[in-house]
Amino acid sequence: MATAGGERLELPCGETVALTSLDLGMRELDCDCGEAHAVVMDMHPPTRFFPEFLVETLDDVVETTSEEMPDFGTPHLMGMVMEEFPEQIAVADATDEGDVGFAMVWISQFDSRRLHEVVVELVVEMMEHAISHAESERAMTEFEEQMLEFDVTAFVDQYRDERDLDPEPYV
Ligand SMILES: [Zn+2]
């Protein structure tokens, strides 16, 4: 393997990509295998996936165990995705890579749209779990009622439309 482009990351599909070829605004990679793969970097804010108020709720609800990353953020989200789909995500630590501008990058087998749905589904499950431990039956019932009406696909469609109107803060 040529090393001219620095370290290469092997993707779930078997292709490889040079870390230095990834740019910070990238959300999706058109791969040589013919598929598009989602690209997520550690400094992409979690508002890439949900509105700010939900990010704040998650920060309150979720106990993060990492001292380095006490606030709930994109690395936690991608950790959840990797736990659920270990075969579908490639991850690289780029801290030794010098001037690429990111410390961690995750590239998934699925495209950025599917990844968005996966992230939202996992967060909804996690919140259900958190609320079921809240010892408030009323909170649980209210949450379940809201979730019955919550449509992940519709949410993702709508959020992506709104976000793409004003993409600056999300890249
Ligand atoms: Zn590929």
PDB file of C-alpha atoms and ligand atoms in Angstrom:
ATOM      1  CA  MET A   1       0.000   0.000   0.000  1.00  0.00           C
ATOM      2  CA  ALA A   2       1.397   3.400  -0.952  1.00  0.00           C
ATOM      3  CA  THR A   3       2.140   5.554   2.061  1.00  0.00           C
ATOM      4  CA  ALA A   4       2.374   8.853   0.246  1.00  0.00           C
ATOM      5  CA  GLY A   5      -1.082   9.903   1.452  1.00  0.00           C
ATOM      6  CA  GLY A   6      -0.325   9.113   5.087  1.00  0.00           C
ATOM      7  CA  GLU A   7      -2.235   6.552   7.070  1.00  0.00           C
ATOM      8  CA  ARG A   8      -5.049   4.746   5.302  1.00  0.00           C
ATOM      9  CA  LEU A   9      -8.255   3.613   6.891  1.00  0.00           C
ATOM     10  CA  GLU A  10      -9.780   0.318   5.819  1.00  0.00           C
ATOM     11  CA  LEU A  11     -13.512   0.705   5.304  1.00  0.00           C
ATOM     12  CA  PRO A  12     -16.173  -1.921   6.082  1.00  0.00           C
ATOM     13  CA  CYS A  13     -16.557  -2.569   2.331  1.00  0.00           C
ATOM     14  CA  GLY A  14     -12.852  -3.423   1.991  1.00  0.00           C
ATOM     15  CA  GLU A  15     -11.728  -0.267   0.195  1.00  0.00           C
ATOM     16  CA  THR A  16      -9.219   2.031   1.886  1.00  0.00           C
ATOM     17  CA  VAL A  17      -9.080   5.782   2.117  1.00  0.00           C
ATOM     18  CA  ALA A  18      -6.195   8.105   3.052  1.00  0.00           C
ATOM     19  CA  LEU A  19      -6.968  10.110   6.180  1.00  0.00           C
ATOM     20  CA  THR A  20      -5.385  13.138   4.556  1.00  0.00           C
ATOM     21  CA  SER A  21      -7.912  12.955   1.703  1.00  0.00           C
ATOM     22  CA  LEU A  22     -10.839  13.599   4.066  1.00  0.00           C
ATOM     23  CA  ASP A  23     -11.854  17.184   4.468  1.00  0.00           C
ATOM     24  CA  LEU A  24     -13.589  18.708   7.432  1.00  0.00           C
ATOM     25  CA  GLY A  25     -16.800  19.604   5.667  1.00  0.00           C
ATOM     26  CA  MET A  26     -17.263  16.074   4.362  1.00  0.00           C
ATOM     27  CA  ARG A  27     -20.373  14.199   5.466  1.00  0.00           C
ATOM     28  CA  GLU A  28     -20.326  11.465   2.887  1.00  0.00           C
ATOM     29  CA  LEU A  29     -17.706   9.693   0.825  1.00  0.00           C
ATOM     30  CA  ASP A  30     -18.320   8.446  -2.686  1.00  0.00           C
ATOM     31  CA  CYS A  31     -16.409   5.209  -2.443  1.00  0.00           C
ATOM     32  CA  ASP A  32     -14.704   3.179  -5.148  1.00  0.00           C
ATOM     33  CA  CYS A  33     -16.998   0.283  -4.195  1.00  0.00           C
ATOM     34  CA  GLY A  34     -19.893   2.260  -5.697  1.00  0.00           C
ATOM     35  CA  GLU A  35     -21.630   3.064  -2.421  1.00  0.00           C
ATOM     36  CA  ALA A  36     -21.751   6.319  -0.492  1.00  0.00           C
ATOM     37  CA  HIS A  37     -20.540   6.033   3.109  1.00  0.00           C
ATOM     38  CA  ALA A  38     -21.293   8.491   5.907  1.00  0.00           C
ATOM     39  CA  VAL A  39     -18.281  10.356   7.268  1.00  0.00           C
ATOM     40  CA  VAL A  40     -18.412  11.726  10.817  1.00  0.00           C
ATOM     41  CA  MET A  41     -15.624  13.582  12.586  1.00  0.00           C
ATOM     42  CA  ASP A  42     -15.194  14.281  16.271  1.00  0.00           C
ATOM     43  CA  MET A  43     -15.623  18.004  15.834  1.00  0.00           C
ATOM     44  CA  HIS A  44     -18.918  17.713  13.964  1.00  0.00           C
ATOM     45  CA  PRO A  45     -21.404  18.982  16.568  1.00  0.00           C
ATOM     46  CA  PRO A  46     -24.244  16.659  17.635  1.00  0.00           C
ATOM     47  CA  THR A  47     -26.622  19.237  16.128  1.00  0.00           C
ATOM     48  CA  ARG A  48     -25.729  17.533  12.858  1.00  0.00           C
ATOM     49  CA  PHE A  49     -28.316  14.975  14.006  1.00  0.00           C
ATOM     50  CA  PHE A  50     -30.732  16.789  16.338  1.00  0.00           C
ATOM     51  CA  PRO A  51     -31.753  20.249  17.458  1.00  0.00           C
ATOM     52  CA  GLU A  52     -29.888  21.976  20.261  1.00  0.00           C
ATOM     53  CA  PHE A  53     -32.590  21.434  22.907  1.00  0.00           C
ATOM     54  CA  LEU A  54     -32.362  17.667  22.462  1.00  0.00           C
ATOM     55  CA  VAL A  55     -28.588  17.766  22.695  1.00  0.00           C
ATOM     56  CA  GLU A  56     -28.966  19.590  26.023  1.00  0.00           C
ATOM     57  CA  THR A  57     -31.504  17.029  27.257  1.00  0.00           C
ATOM     58  CA  LEU A  58     -29.105  14.242  26.369  1.00  0.00           C
ATOM     59  CA  ASP A  59     -26.321  15.985  28.178  1.00  0.00           C
ATOM     60  CA  ASP A  60     -28.521  15.986  31.306  1.00  0.00           C
ATOM     61  CA  VAL A  61     -29.832  12.444  30.944  1.00  0.00           C
ATOM     62  CA  VAL A  62     -26.740  10.594  29.874  1.00  0.00           C
ATOM     63  CA  GLU A  63     -23.987   9.876  32.336  1.00  0.00           C
ATOM     64  CA  THR A  64     -20.794  10.064  30.408  1.00  0.00           C
ATOM     65  CA  THR A  65     -18.007   8.080  31.958  1.00  0.00           C
ATOM     66  CA  SER A  66     -15.173   9.809  30.169  1.00  0.00           C
ATOM     67  CA  GLU A  67     -13.259  12.501  32.019  1.00  0.00           C
ATOM     68  CA  GLU A  68     -11.838  13.794  28.781  1.00  0.00           C
ATOM     69  CA  MET A  69     -15.294  14.223  27.271  1.00  0.00           C
ATOM     70  CA  PRO A  70     -17.682  15.050  30.095  1.00  0.00           C
ATOM     71  CA  ASP A  71     -20.217  16.641  27.744  1.00  0.00           C
ATOM     72  CA  PHE A  72     -22.393  14.481  25.559  1.00  0.00           C
ATOM     73  CA  GLY A  73     -21.124  14.805  22.031  1.00  0.00           C
ATOM     74  CA  THR A  74     -20.621  13.235  18.669  1.00  0.00           C
ATOM     75  CA  PRO A  75     -18.018  10.701  19.931  1.00  0.00           C
ATOM     76  CA  HIS A  76     -20.632   9.311  22.338  1.00  0.00           C
ATOM     77  CA  LEU A  77     -23.178   9.017  19.549  1.00  0.00           C
ATOM     78  CA  MET A  78     -20.731   7.186  17.335  1.00  0.00           C
ATOM     79  CA  GLY A  79     -19.760   4.940  20.248  1.00  0.00           C
ATOM     80  CA  MET A  80     -23.413   3.912  20.481  1.00  0.00           C
ATOM     81  CA  VAL A  81     -23.572   3.221  16.759  1.00  0.00           C
ATOM     82  CA  MET A  82     -20.402   1.120  16.928  1.00  0.00           C
ATOM     83  CA  GLU A  83     -21.779  -0.914  19.781  1.00  0.00           C
ATOM     84  CA  GLU A  84     -24.872  -1.719  17.746  1.00  0.00           C
ATOM     85  CA  PHE A  85     -23.172  -2.176  14.367  1.00  0.00           C
ATOM     86  CA  PRO A  86     -19.541  -3.109  15.043  1.00  0.00           C
ATOM     87  CA  GLU A  87     -19.032  -4.554  11.555  1.00  0.00           C
ATOM     88  CA  GLN A  88     -20.442  -1.533   9.776  1.00  0.00           C
ATOM     89  CA  ILE A  89     -18.207   1.215  11.120  1.00  0.00           C
ATOM     90  CA  ALA A  90     -14.537   1.912  10.527  1.00  0.00           C
ATOM     91  CA  VAL A  91     -12.870   4.287  12.939  1.00  0.00           C
ATOM     92  CA  ALA A  92      -9.480   5.974  12.904  1.00  0.00           C
ATOM     93  CA  ASP A  93      -7.539   7.950  15.443  1.00  0.00           C
ATOM     94  CA  ALA A  94      -5.872  10.750  13.532  1.00  0.00           C
ATOM     95  CA  THR A  95      -4.140  12.472  16.434  1.00  0.00           C
ATOM     96  CA  ASP A  96      -0.753  11.406  15.057  1.00  0.00           C
ATOM     97  CA  GLU A  97      -1.671  12.404  11.557  1.00  0.00           C
ATOM     98  CA  GLY A  98      -0.604  16.022  12.024  1.00  0.00           C
ATOM     99  CA  ASP A  99      -2.539  18.602  10.137  1.00  0.00           C
ATOM    100  CA  VAL A 100      -5.712  16.787   9.060  1.00  0.00           C
ATOM    101  CA  GLY A 101      -7.747  18.913  11.500  1.00  0.00           C
ATOM    102  CA  PHE A 102      -9.692  16.130  13.225  1.00  0.00           C
ATOM    103  CA  ALA A 103      -8.775  13.685  15.967  1.00  0.00           C
ATOM    104  CA  MET A 104     -11.255  10.911  15.224  1.00  0.00           C
ATOM    105  CA  VAL A 105     -13.143   9.894  12.111  1.00  0.00           C
ATOM    106  CA  TRP A 106     -15.854   7.289  11.666  1.00  0.00           C
ATOM    107  CA  ILE A 107     -16.922   5.993   8.262  1.00  0.00           C
ATOM    108  CA  SER A 108     -19.974   3.773   8.069  1.00  0.00           C
ATOM    109  CA  GLN A 109     -21.060   1.221   5.533  1.00  0.00           C
ATOM    110  CA  PHE A 110     -24.401   3.024   5.267  1.00  0.00           C
ATOM    111  CA  ASP A 111     -24.838   6.452   3.742  1.00  0.00           C
ATOM    112  CA  SER A 112     -25.256   9.617   5.787  1.00  0.00           C
ATOM    113  CA  ARG A 113     -29.043   9.539   5.538  1.00  0.00           C
ATOM    114  CA  ARG A 114     -29.258   5.977   6.934  1.00  0.00           C
ATOM    115  CA  LEU A 115     -26.675   6.792   9.599  1.00  0.00           C
ATOM    116  CA  HIS A 116     -28.800   9.746  10.681  1.00  0.00           C
ATOM    117  CA  GLU A 117     -31.797   7.424  11.143  1.00  0.00           C
ATOM    118  CA  VAL A 118     -29.695   4.914  13.070  1.00  0.00           C
ATOM    119  CA  VAL A 119     -28.422   7.633  15.418  1.00  0.00           C
ATOM    120  CA  VAL A 120     -31.936   8.949  16.060  1.00  0.00           C
ATOM    121  CA  GLU A 121     -33.299   5.430  16.678  1.00  0.00           C
ATOM    122  CA  LEU A 122     -30.533   4.649  19.155  1.00  0.00           C
ATOM    123  CA  VAL A 123     -31.026   7.918  21.020  1.00  0.00           C
ATOM    124  CA  VAL A 124     -34.776   7.344  21.283  1.00  0.00           C
ATOM    125  CA  GLU A 125     -34.090   3.874  22.728  1.00  0.00           C
ATOM    126  CA  MET A 126     -31.570   5.286  25.141  1.00  0.00           C
ATOM    127  CA  MET A 127     -34.007   7.945  26.348  1.00  0.00           C
ATOM    128  CA  GLU A 128     -36.711   5.327  26.826  1.00  0.00           C
ATOM    129  CA  HIS A 129     -34.293   3.372  28.921  1.00  0.00           C
ATOM    130  CA  ALA A 130     -33.291   6.424  30.967  1.00  0.00           C
ATOM    131  CA  ILE A 131     -36.903   7.381  31.569  1.00  0.00           C
ATOM    132  CA  SER A 132     -37.905   3.851  32.569  1.00  0.00           C
ATOM    133  CA  HIS A 133     -35.469   4.249  35.449  1.00  0.00           C
ATOM    134  CA  ALA A 134     -36.836   7.632  36.404  1.00  0.00           C
ATOM    135  CA  GLU A 135     -39.395   6.135  38.825  1.00  0.00           C
ATOM    136  CA  SER A 136     -42.058   8.430  37.507  1.00  0.00           C
ATOM    137  CA  GLU A 137     -44.783   6.447  35.871  1.00  0.00           C
ATOM    138  CA  ARG A 138     -46.296   9.618  34.578  1.00  0.00           C
ATOM    139  CA  ALA A 139     -43.077  10.647  32.842  1.00  0.00           C
ATOM    140  CA  MET A 140     -42.802   7.196  31.304  1.00  0.00           C
ATOM    141  CA  THR A 141     -46.384   7.222  30.043  1.00  0.00           C
ATOM    142  CA  GLU A 142     -46.071  10.700  28.607  1.00  0.00           C
ATOM    143  CA  PHE A 143     -42.843   9.819  26.917  1.00  0.00           C
ATOM    144  CA  GLU A 144     -44.287   6.630  25.453  1.00  0.00           C
ATOM    145  CA  GLU A 145     -47.280   8.496  24.129  1.00  0.00           C
ATOM    146  CA  GLN A 146     -45.026  11.037  22.457  1.00  0.00           C
ATOM    147  CA  MET A 147     -42.859   8.297  21.022  1.00  0.00           C
ATOM    148  CA  LEU A 148     -45.849   6.463  19.553  1.00  0.00           C
ATOM    149  CA  GLU A 149     -46.352   9.488  17.391  1.00  0.00           C
ATOM    150  CA  PHE A 150     -42.674  10.006  16.720  1.00  0.00           C
ATOM    151  CA  ASP A 151     -41.731   9.035  13.211  1.00  0.00           C
ATOM    152  CA  VAL A 152     -37.974   8.654  12.810  1.00  0.00           C
ATOM    153  CA  THR A 153     -38.043   8.839   9.024  1.00  0.00           C
ATOM    154  CA  ALA A 154     -40.191  11.964   9.012  1.00  0.00           C
ATOM    155  CA  PHE A 155     -38.037  13.592  11.670  1.00  0.00           C
ATOM    156  CA  VAL A 156     -34.843  12.880   9.740  1.00  0.00           C
ATOM    157  CA  ASP A 157     -36.359  14.171   6.481  1.00  0.00           C
ATOM    158  CA  GLN A 158     -37.513  17.361   8.087  1.00  0.00           C
ATOM    159  CA  TYR A 159     -34.348  17.943  10.085  1.00  0.00           C
ATOM    160  CA  ARG A 160     -32.113  17.425   7.083  1.00  0.00           C
ATOM    161  CA  ASP A 161     -34.177  19.885   5.061  1.00  0.00           C
ATOM    162  CA  GLU A 162     -33.988  22.544   7.758  1.00  0.00           C
ATOM    163  CA  ARG A 163     -30.336  21.941   8.444  1.00  0.00           C
ATOM    164  CA  ASP A 164     -29.358  22.111   4.809  1.00  0.00           C
ATOM    165  CA  LEU A 165     -30.942  25.530   4.480  1.00  0.00           C
ATOM    166  CA  ASP A 166     -28.290  26.785   6.854  1.00  0.00           C
ATOM    167  CA  PRO A 167     -25.451  24.283   6.705  1.00  0.00           C
ATOM    168  CA  GLU A 168     -22.678  26.456   8.152  1.00  0.00           C
ATOM    169  CA  PRO A 169     -22.957  25.594  11.847  1.00  0.00           C
ATOM    170  CA  TYR A 170     -23.163  21.882  11.109  1.00  0.00           C
ATOM    171  CA  VAL A 171     -19.899  21.308   9.303  1.00  0.00           C
TER     172      VAL A 171
HETATM  173 ZN    ZN B   1     -16.984   1.440  -0.036  1.00  0.00          ZN
END
